[in-house]
Amino acid sequence: MAVIGIDLGTTNSLAAVWKDGKSVLIPNRLGACLTPSVVTEAEGAVWVGTVAREKRLAYPRQSAASFKRLMGTEQKLYLGDKGYTPQELSAVVLRQLKQDAEEFLGEAVDEAVISVPAYFNDEQRYATRQAGLLAGLKVERLVNEPSAAALACHNLHSQEDETFLVIDFGGGTLDVSVVACFDQIVEILAVAGDNHLGGDDFDQRIAEHFCREHGIGQDTLNPRQWLTLLQSAEQCKRLLTEKEGAMMEWEGPEGKMGLILSRDDLIRICAPLFKRLEAVVQKALRDASSDAIDRIVLVGGTCRMPVIRQYIRHFMNIAPMTEDHPDEIVAKGAAVYAGIKERREEIKDLLLTDICPFTMGIGVRDPSSQDLLLSPVIERNCVLPFSREQSYTPCTDTQDHVMIHIFQGESMHCSENLFLGTLHLDMPPASSGSRFVKVRFTYDINGILEAEAVNHAGMKARKRIVNSHIRMSDEELEERIIHLKNLNYISREEEQTEYLLARGDRLYRECLGRDRDVVQNNSQLLRSLMDKKNPAKLRAARRQVEPVFDYLEEKLGLEKLI
Ligand code: ADP
Ligand code: MG
C-alpha cells in the first residue's frame, strides 16, 4: 500500500507520490493537480474542489473555504444549517485526494504524510492529524511546509554545501525558513512565519480599494456580492502577474463597474503586507545567524506575483529562483518525505532535521506583581526531537500541590502567550532536604509536545499537551467518521459533467454572438442527458463538448477554470 504526500492548503490542496525515483503529482478527477480546498453542500449533494468553488458563488451560505485558517479551534463552519469543525471539512478534502490517488495508483492508500505550516502550533497539528483519521488516513508524520519545499528543491546529486532561504507565500499563510543542505542532509536552521498573511489579504485590499474608489460602503454588500467582488479582485491580481496594468470589473447592484489598476497601484495599496513579509524574513535570518544565503526559493501561489519577487530581490539583494509551478513544490516535498519514510532506495539515506519554531515554557509567579511570567523550558528553533528539563521550587513551604501552567510563545507575560494546558502534581512534605519539581518537555519529530513533572518524592505527572476542546473520545471519532463517510458525495462522473457546465456558464458570460449559441447548445446537450441517466451517452457527450470549450477558452484567452 502506498504512502502519499499531501499539501493540505488554505486555498488549494495537492497530493503526490514517490514513484520511479521522483515525486509525481497526482491528478484529480478533473485532470488537474490543484484541488481547491472548498466544500459546498448544494442541490442535495456534497461537492469538493473546483466545482464546489464555482457553486460557492451561487450558494455562499452552504459553502466553506479557507477553513485551514481555523484549524485547531472550536469554531464551526456551516454548510446551510449543518455545522462542521475545520478538521471535518479538511477531512472531506483529504478523502477526495485519497480517492483520486487510489484511482491514479490503482491501489488502496491508507497512509499520508501531510504538510503543515511550520508555524502551526500543537493544537493545529493535532487537528490536522485528526482530519487524516476522519478521512480514513493514517498520519504518522507531519512535515513542515517549508521543510517539504526544501526537500523538493534539494538536489540529491549536488556535491556542494548550500544555504538557502525558502519563502512559502500561499493563500492564507506565510512560512519562511533558512535551510542548510550538505550531502544527504537537509537541515532547517530557523523558521519564522505569519499564520494570517497570504494572497487572500491582497485580494481583500484590492476589493477595499475598489469600494473606496467607487464610494461603495462595504457593509452594504451581501455575502454573495462581497464574494464576487473578492473574486474579481483576485482575477485582477492574477492579471497583474501577467501585465503591467489590468482592468478590474465587477457587477454590482448598480450595474457593471470597472477600475484600472497598475502594478504600482498594487504596491501602494498593499504596502503594509510587503512590510510584514520583510519582517518575517528578517526574523528567520536573525534566528539562523546565517549571513550567507546562496539561493532563495519561492514557493506558493502568491510568489508568482512579480511585485513580490521584485520586493524580495530589493531587500535581499539576491535574485530569487522561481520554479514554473511554485504552488506544487510543497506537495512534491511531502512525497519525498513519504518516500524517505518508506525507505525507498534512491532517498533512503536522505535525512531531514527540523526544528520547533516556538518557545515552550511554564508560568512562574512574579513575587512583586503576582504576574504570571514565562520561564522557558525549550527555546524556539531547537532541533527535533528534543528534550529538556528545568528545576523549580514551589512558591511556599506549605503548599500541598503545584499546578503547572504550560504556555507556548515568545512573550515574557504568560497572558500574551498561548495557554496549552496544566499539569497537577501533589507535593508531600520533604523528609529531608528541600522540595522541588523537575519539569521536562519533550518534542517528537512531528513537533508535538509531551510534558512531564517529577517532584522530590519521585511522584510523577505527565501528559500530551492538547487542549481538551478539540480532543475527541474514540466513540465520538468513530461517530464522526461514519457521519462524514455517509455524506452524499457527488460521483466522479457527475462532477466531471458539472465541471463542464460551470465552464459553459463562464464562457457564456464572456463570449457573444455565434459562440454564445454554441456554448448554449453544448450545455443544453449535457443537461438533457443528465436527466436521462444514461452514463454512456453522457460520457460520449462530454468527450464531444470538452474540445469545443477548450477551443473557445483558448480563443478568448481565458485561464483554465482550475
Ligand atoms: P495555499 O498553500 O495557501 O493553499 P497556494 O500556494 O495554492 O496556497 O496559493 C494560493 C494563492 O496564490 C491565492 O491567494 C492565489 O490568489 C495566489 N495566486 C495563484 N496564482 C497566482 C498568480 N498567477 N498571480 C498572483 N497570485 C496568484
Ligand atoms: Mg501552501
PDB file of N, CA and C in Angstrom, residues 68 70-75 86-87 121 123-125 127-128 469-470:
ATOM      1  N   LYS A  68      -8.636  26.089   6.743  1.00  0.00           N
ATOM      2  CA  LYS A  68      -7.349  25.808   7.386  1.00  0.00           C
ATOM      3  C   LYS A  68      -6.979  26.932   8.364  1.00  0.00           C
ATOM      4  N   LEU A  70      -8.767  28.195  10.459  1.00  0.00           N
ATOM      5  CA  LEU A  70      -9.407  27.981  11.766  1.00  0.00           C
ATOM      6  C   LEU A  70      -9.007  26.646  12.390  1.00  0.00           C
ATOM      7  N   MET A  71      -8.106  25.938  11.733  1.00  0.00           N
ATOM      8  CA  MET A  71      -7.689  24.617  12.225  1.00  0.00           C
ATOM      9  C   MET A  71      -7.263  24.706  13.692  1.00  0.00           C
ATOM     10  N   GLY A  72      -7.724  23.744  14.468  1.00  0.00           N
ATOM     11  CA  GLY A  72      -7.330  23.721  15.882  1.00  0.00           C
ATOM     12  C   GLY A  72      -8.206  24.578  16.772  1.00  0.00           C
ATOM     13  N   THR A  73      -9.210  25.227  16.200  1.00  0.00           N
ATOM     14  CA  THR A  73     -10.125  25.995  17.042  1.00  0.00           C
ATOM     15  C   THR A  73     -11.453  25.248  17.135  1.00  0.00           C
ATOM     16  N   GLU A  74     -12.291  25.738  18.008  1.00  0.00           N
ATOM     17  CA  GLU A  74     -13.598  25.106  18.199  1.00  0.00           C
ATOM     18  C   GLU A  74     -14.630  25.637  17.224  1.00  0.00           C
ATOM     19  N   GLN A  75     -14.236  26.670  16.497  1.00  0.00           N
ATOM     20  CA  GLN A  75     -15.203  27.358  15.651  1.00  0.00           C
ATOM     21  C   GLN A  75     -15.800  26.431  14.590  1.00  0.00           C
ATOM     22  N   PRO A  86     -13.320  22.673  11.491  1.00  0.00           N
ATOM     23  CA  PRO A  86     -12.352  22.807  10.391  1.00  0.00           C
ATOM     24  C   PRO A  86     -11.707  21.464  10.048  1.00  0.00           C
ATOM     25  N   GLN A  87     -11.499  20.609  11.057  1.00  0.00           N
ATOM     26  CA  GLN A  87     -10.853  19.334  10.716  1.00  0.00           C
ATOM     27  C   GLN A  87     -11.795  18.394   9.961  1.00  0.00           C
ATOM     28  N   ASN A 121       0.776  25.520  15.610  1.00  0.00           N
ATOM     29  CA  ASN A 121       1.063  25.126  16.986  1.00  0.00           C
ATOM     30  C   ASN A 121       0.538  23.712  17.221  1.00  0.00           C
ATOM     31  N   GLU A 123      -1.983  22.479  18.778  1.00  0.00           N
ATOM     32  CA  GLU A 123      -3.389  22.167  18.554  1.00  0.00           C
ATOM     33  C   GLU A 123      -3.695  22.036  17.080  1.00  0.00           C
ATOM     34  N   GLN A 124      -3.070  22.908  16.295  1.00  0.00           N
ATOM     35  CA  GLN A 124      -3.308  22.874  14.854  1.00  0.00           C
ATOM     36  C   GLN A 124      -2.740  21.588  14.257  1.00  0.00           C
ATOM     37  N   ARG A 125      -1.609  21.131  14.795  1.00  0.00           N
ATOM     38  CA  ARG A 125      -1.010  19.880  14.312  1.00  0.00           C
ATOM     39  C   ARG A 125      -1.904  18.697  14.692  1.00  0.00           C
ATOM     40  N   ALA A 127      -5.064  18.770  15.232  1.00  0.00           N
ATOM     41  CA  ALA A 127      -6.292  18.812  14.423  1.00  0.00           C
ATOM     42  C   ALA A 127      -6.028  18.277  13.017  1.00  0.00           C
ATOM     43  N   THR A 128      -4.845  18.536  12.477  1.00  0.00           N
ATOM     44  CA  THR A 128      -4.521  18.057  11.126  1.00  0.00           C
ATOM     45  C   THR A 128      -4.457  16.535  11.099  1.00  0.00           C
ATOM     46  N   HIS A 469     -10.626  20.974  24.228  1.00  0.00           N
ATOM     47  CA  HIS A 469     -11.789  21.276  23.392  1.00  0.00           C
ATOM     48  C   HIS A 469     -11.756  20.598  22.028  1.00  0.00           C
ATOM     49  N   ILE A 470     -10.550  20.296  21.500  1.00  0.00           N
ATOM     50  CA  ILE A 470     -10.573  19.648  20.188  1.00  0.00           C
ATOM     51  C   ILE A 470     -10.301  18.149  20.270  1.00  0.00           C
TER      52      ILE A 470
END
